[in-house]
Amino acid sequence: MRKIAICGCGGSGKSALARQLSDRLALPVTHLDMVYYDEQWNPLSQDEFAAVQRRLVSEDRWILDGNYAGTMPIRLADADVVIFLDIHPLVCLWGILQRRRHHRGSDELSRHLRGNLNWGFVKYILGYRKTMRPKVRTLLEEHATGDVIVLTSRRAARRYVETVSVRPETS
């Protein structure tokens, strides 16, 4: 596993899983929310965002976490492994509340993990299984060239991480 794409609903644990896998596999992580949004939560244009992702996937080793269905084929086509966190929306909401409480720092990662919580985002999370999950599954079927792993609980994600062989950092 040298190229890992992680997708799933907001609050599903994508960033935490990415960091855990990075620690075990010594792979660099890019949280796509940190690429897509600036400090005031203004998004990149779709063309710029796609160009950044094409550059990222051209690297030999990476973990990319984020949904972004419009550019997901870029990541799926190049990933050795795709992990879809298909977590219940209420668990995702709880995860968002927990991370907002824990990540109060002013650094960029804390800002990303706190997120921009508003009613629209809450509705997106609550409706994810009905609206986005079918789109993500279709994208996985059409574009994923590597192994696809679907994890449906935080416990399953923890167990998965434990099965991943620890690799020494390579140059």
mmCIF file of N, CA and C in Angstrom, residues 98-145:
data_model
loop_
_atom_site.group_PDB
_atom_site.id
_atom_site.type_symbol
_atom_site.label_atom_id
_atom_site.label_comp_id
_atom_site.label_asym_id
_atom_site.label_seq_id
_atom_site.Cartn_x
_atom_site.Cartn_y
_atom_site.Cartn_z
ATOM 1 N N GLN A 98 -17.269 15.944 18.827
ATOM 2 C CA GLN A 98 -16.094 15.558 19.619
ATOM 3 C C GLN A 98 -14.832 16.266 19.124
ATOM 4 N N ARG A 99 -14.629 16.286 17.824
ATOM 5 C CA ARG A 99 -13.394 16.889 17.317
ATOM 6 C C ARG A 99 -13.404 18.404 17.476
ATOM 7 N N ARG A 100 -14.576 19.026 17.429
ATOM 8 C CA ARG A 100 -14.639 20.473 17.682
ATOM 9 C C ARG A 100 -14.222 20.777 19.120
ATOM 10 N N ARG A 101 -14.585 19.891 20.027
ATOM 11 C CA ARG A 101 -14.220 20.079 21.423
ATOM 12 C C ARG A 101 -12.724 19.865 21.647
ATOM 13 N N HIS A 102 -12.163 18.877 20.952
ATOM 14 C CA HIS A 102 -10.760 18.517 21.165
ATOM 15 C C HIS A 102 -9.778 19.388 20.395
ATOM 16 N N HIS A 103 -10.182 19.932 19.264
ATOM 17 C CA HIS A 103 -9.256 20.688 18.402
ATOM 18 C C HIS A 103 -9.602 22.166 18.445
ATOM 19 N N ARG A 104 -9.089 22.816 19.454
ATOM 20 C CA ARG A 104 -9.378 24.243 19.634
ATOM 21 C C ARG A 104 -8.182 25.116 19.294
ATOM 22 N N GLY A 105 -7.108 24.525 18.829
ATOM 23 C CA GLY A 105 -5.905 25.285 18.521
ATOM 24 C C GLY A 105 -6.096 26.171 17.303
ATOM 25 N N SER A 106 -5.123 27.039 17.070
ATOM 26 C CA SER A 106 -5.206 27.962 15.937
ATOM 27 C C SER A 106 -4.385 27.476 14.742
ATOM 28 N N ASP A 107 -3.721 26.319 14.880
ATOM 29 C CA ASP A 107 -2.932 25.810 13.766
ATOM 30 C C ASP A 107 -3.853 25.321 12.653
ATOM 31 N N GLU A 108 -3.272 25.102 11.491
ATOM 32 C CA GLU A 108 -4.065 24.758 10.305
ATOM 33 C C GLU A 108 -4.809 23.438 10.459
ATOM 34 N N LEU A 109 -4.171 22.422 11.031
ATOM 35 C CA LEU A 109 -4.844 21.140 11.204
ATOM 36 C C LEU A 109 -6.027 21.265 12.155
ATOM 37 N N SER A 110 -5.854 21.987 13.250
ATOM 38 C CA SER A 110 -6.976 22.180 14.175
ATOM 39 C C SER A 110 -8.130 22.912 13.493
ATOM 40 N N ARG A 111 -7.795 23.923 12.689
ATOM 41 C CA ARG A 111 -8.843 24.662 11.961
ATOM 42 C C ARG A 111 -9.593 23.716 11.029
ATOM 43 N N HIS A 112 -8.852 22.878 10.326
ATOM 44 C CA HIS A 112 -9.466 21.900 9.426
ATOM 45 C C HIS A 112 -10.360 20.939 10.200
ATOM 46 N N LEU A 113 -9.857 20.429 11.313
ATOM 47 C CA LEU A 113 -10.608 19.431 12.064
ATOM 48 C C LEU A 113 -11.844 20.020 12.748
ATOM 49 N N ARG A 114 -11.762 21.276 13.138
ATOM 50 C CA ARG A 114 -12.959 21.925 13.700
ATOM 51 C C ARG A 114 -14.020 22.053 12.615
ATOM 52 N N GLY A 115 -13.587 22.375 11.420
ATOM 53 C CA GLY A 115 -14.507 22.494 10.303
ATOM 54 C C GLY A 115 -15.378 23.723 10.392
ATOM 55 N N ASN A 116 -16.192 23.870 9.399
ATOM 56 C CA ASN A 116 -17.121 24.980 9.303
ATOM 57 C C ASN A 116 -18.510 24.413 9.560
ATOM 58 N N LEU A 117 -18.896 24.331 10.818
ATOM 59 C CA LEU A 117 -20.150 23.689 11.198
ATOM 60 C C LEU A 117 -21.304 24.678 11.056
ATOM 61 N N ASN A 118 -22.232 24.335 10.187
ATOM 62 C CA ASN A 118 -23.447 25.133 10.014
ATOM 63 C C ASN A 118 -24.590 24.180 9.676
ATOM 64 N N TRP A 119 -25.808 24.732 9.605
ATOM 65 C CA TRP A 119 -26.977 23.900 9.379
ATOM 66 C C TRP A 119 -26.896 23.144 8.047
ATOM 67 N N GLY A 120 -26.356 23.777 7.020
ATOM 68 C CA GLY A 120 -26.211 23.105 5.730
ATOM 69 C C GLY A 120 -25.332 21.870 5.830
ATOM 70 N N PHE A 121 -24.250 21.967 6.604
ATOM 71 C CA PHE A 121 -23.347 20.835 6.782
ATOM 72 C C PHE A 121 -24.029 19.721 7.570
ATOM 73 N N VAL A 122 -24.795 20.091 8.593
ATOM 74 C CA VAL A 122 -25.527 19.093 9.376
ATOM 75 C C VAL A 122 -26.529 18.359 8.481
ATOM 76 N N LYS A 123 -27.250 19.095 7.639
ATOM 77 C CA LYS A 123 -28.208 18.463 6.713
ATOM 78 C C LYS A 123 -27.496 17.539 5.730
ATOM 79 N N TYR A 124 -26.327 17.968 5.267
ATOM 80 C CA TYR A 124 -25.536 17.136 4.358
ATOM 81 C C TYR A 124 -25.187 15.805 5.033
ATOM 82 N N ILE A 125 -24.745 15.883 6.276
ATOM 83 C CA ILE A 125 -24.364 14.664 7.002
ATOM 84 C C ILE A 125 -25.572 13.763 7.205
ATOM 85 N N LEU A 126 -26.679 14.349 7.644
ATOM 86 C CA LEU A 126 -27.877 13.542 7.895
ATOM 87 C C LEU A 126 -28.422 12.915 6.616
ATOM 88 N N GLY A 127 -28.227 13.573 5.482
ATOM 89 C CA GLY A 127 -28.728 13.045 4.213
ATOM 90 C C GLY A 127 -27.700 12.295 3.399
ATOM 91 N N TYR A 128 -26.480 12.142 3.931
ATOM 92 C CA TYR A 128 -25.379 11.547 3.170
ATOM 93 C C TYR A 128 -25.719 10.160 2.637
ATOM 94 N N ARG A 129 -26.280 9.323 3.471
ATOM 95 C CA ARG A 129 -26.549 7.938 3.041
ATOM 96 C C ARG A 129 -27.555 7.880 1.905
ATOM 97 N N LYS A 130 -28.466 8.831 1.878
ATOM 98 C CA LYS A 130 -29.486 8.833 0.830
ATOM 99 C C LYS A 130 -28.991 9.501 -0.454
ATOM 100 N N THR A 131 -28.212 10.571 -0.303
ATOM 101 C CA THR A 131 -27.823 11.339 -1.488
ATOM 102 C C THR A 131 -26.414 11.027 -1.988
ATOM 103 N N MET A 132 -25.431 11.071 -1.097
ATOM 104 C CA MET A 132 -24.040 10.928 -1.534
ATOM 105 C C MET A 132 -23.553 9.491 -1.600
ATOM 106 N N ARG A 133 -23.964 8.662 -0.675
ATOM 107 C CA ARG A 133 -23.457 7.290 -0.660
ATOM 108 C C ARG A 133 -23.690 6.576 -1.995
ATOM 109 N N PRO A 134 -24.878 6.682 -2.602
ATOM 110 C CA PRO A 134 -25.035 6.017 -3.910
ATOM 111 C C PRO A 134 -24.076 6.567 -4.971
ATOM 112 N N LYS A 135 -23.817 7.870 -4.937
ATOM 113 C CA LYS A 135 -22.871 8.467 -5.897
ATOM 114 C C LYS A 135 -21.462 7.942 -5.656
ATOM 115 N N VAL A 136 -21.070 7.876 -4.389
ATOM 116 C CA VAL A 136 -19.730 7.390 -4.057
ATOM 117 C C VAL A 136 -19.583 5.935 -4.481
ATOM 118 N N ARG A 137 -20.584 5.121 -4.206
ATOM 119 C CA ARG A 137 -20.510 3.704 -4.602
ATOM 120 C C ARG A 137 -20.371 3.559 -6.120
ATOM 121 N N THR A 138 -21.114 4.385 -6.864
ATOM 122 C CA THR A 138 -21.011 4.352 -8.327
ATOM 123 C C THR A 138 -19.613 4.765 -8.777
ATOM 124 N N LEU A 139 -19.081 5.828 -8.179
ATOM 125 C CA LEU A 139 -17.726 6.261 -8.513
ATOM 126 C C LEU A 139 -16.707 5.171 -8.202
ATOM 127 N N LEU A 140 -16.876 4.492 -7.074
ATOM 128 C CA LEU A 140 -15.970 3.398 -6.721
ATOM 129 C C LEU A 140 -16.030 2.290 -7.777
ATOM 130 N N GLU A 141 -17.247 1.930 -8.167
ATOM 131 C CA GLU A 141 -17.399 0.869 -9.169
ATOM 132 C C GLU A 141 -16.800 1.266 -10.514
ATOM 133 N N GLU A 142 -16.967 2.514 -10.896
ATOM 134 C CA GLU A 142 -16.538 2.957 -12.222
ATOM 135 C C GLU A 142 -15.060 3.326 -12.315
ATOM 136 N N HIS A 143 -14.457 3.796 -11.212
ATOM 137 C CA HIS A 143 -13.116 4.377 -11.322
ATOM 138 C C HIS A 143 -12.040 3.732 -10.460
ATOM 139 N N ALA A 144 -12.408 3.008 -9.416
ATOM 140 C CA ALA A 144 -11.380 2.431 -8.544
ATOM 141 C C ALA A 144 -10.657 1.303 -9.269
ATOM 142 N N THR A 145 -9.347 1.387 -9.283
ATOM 143 C CA THR A 145 -8.547 0.352 -9.939
ATOM 144 C C THR A 145 -7.846 -0.548 -8.921
#
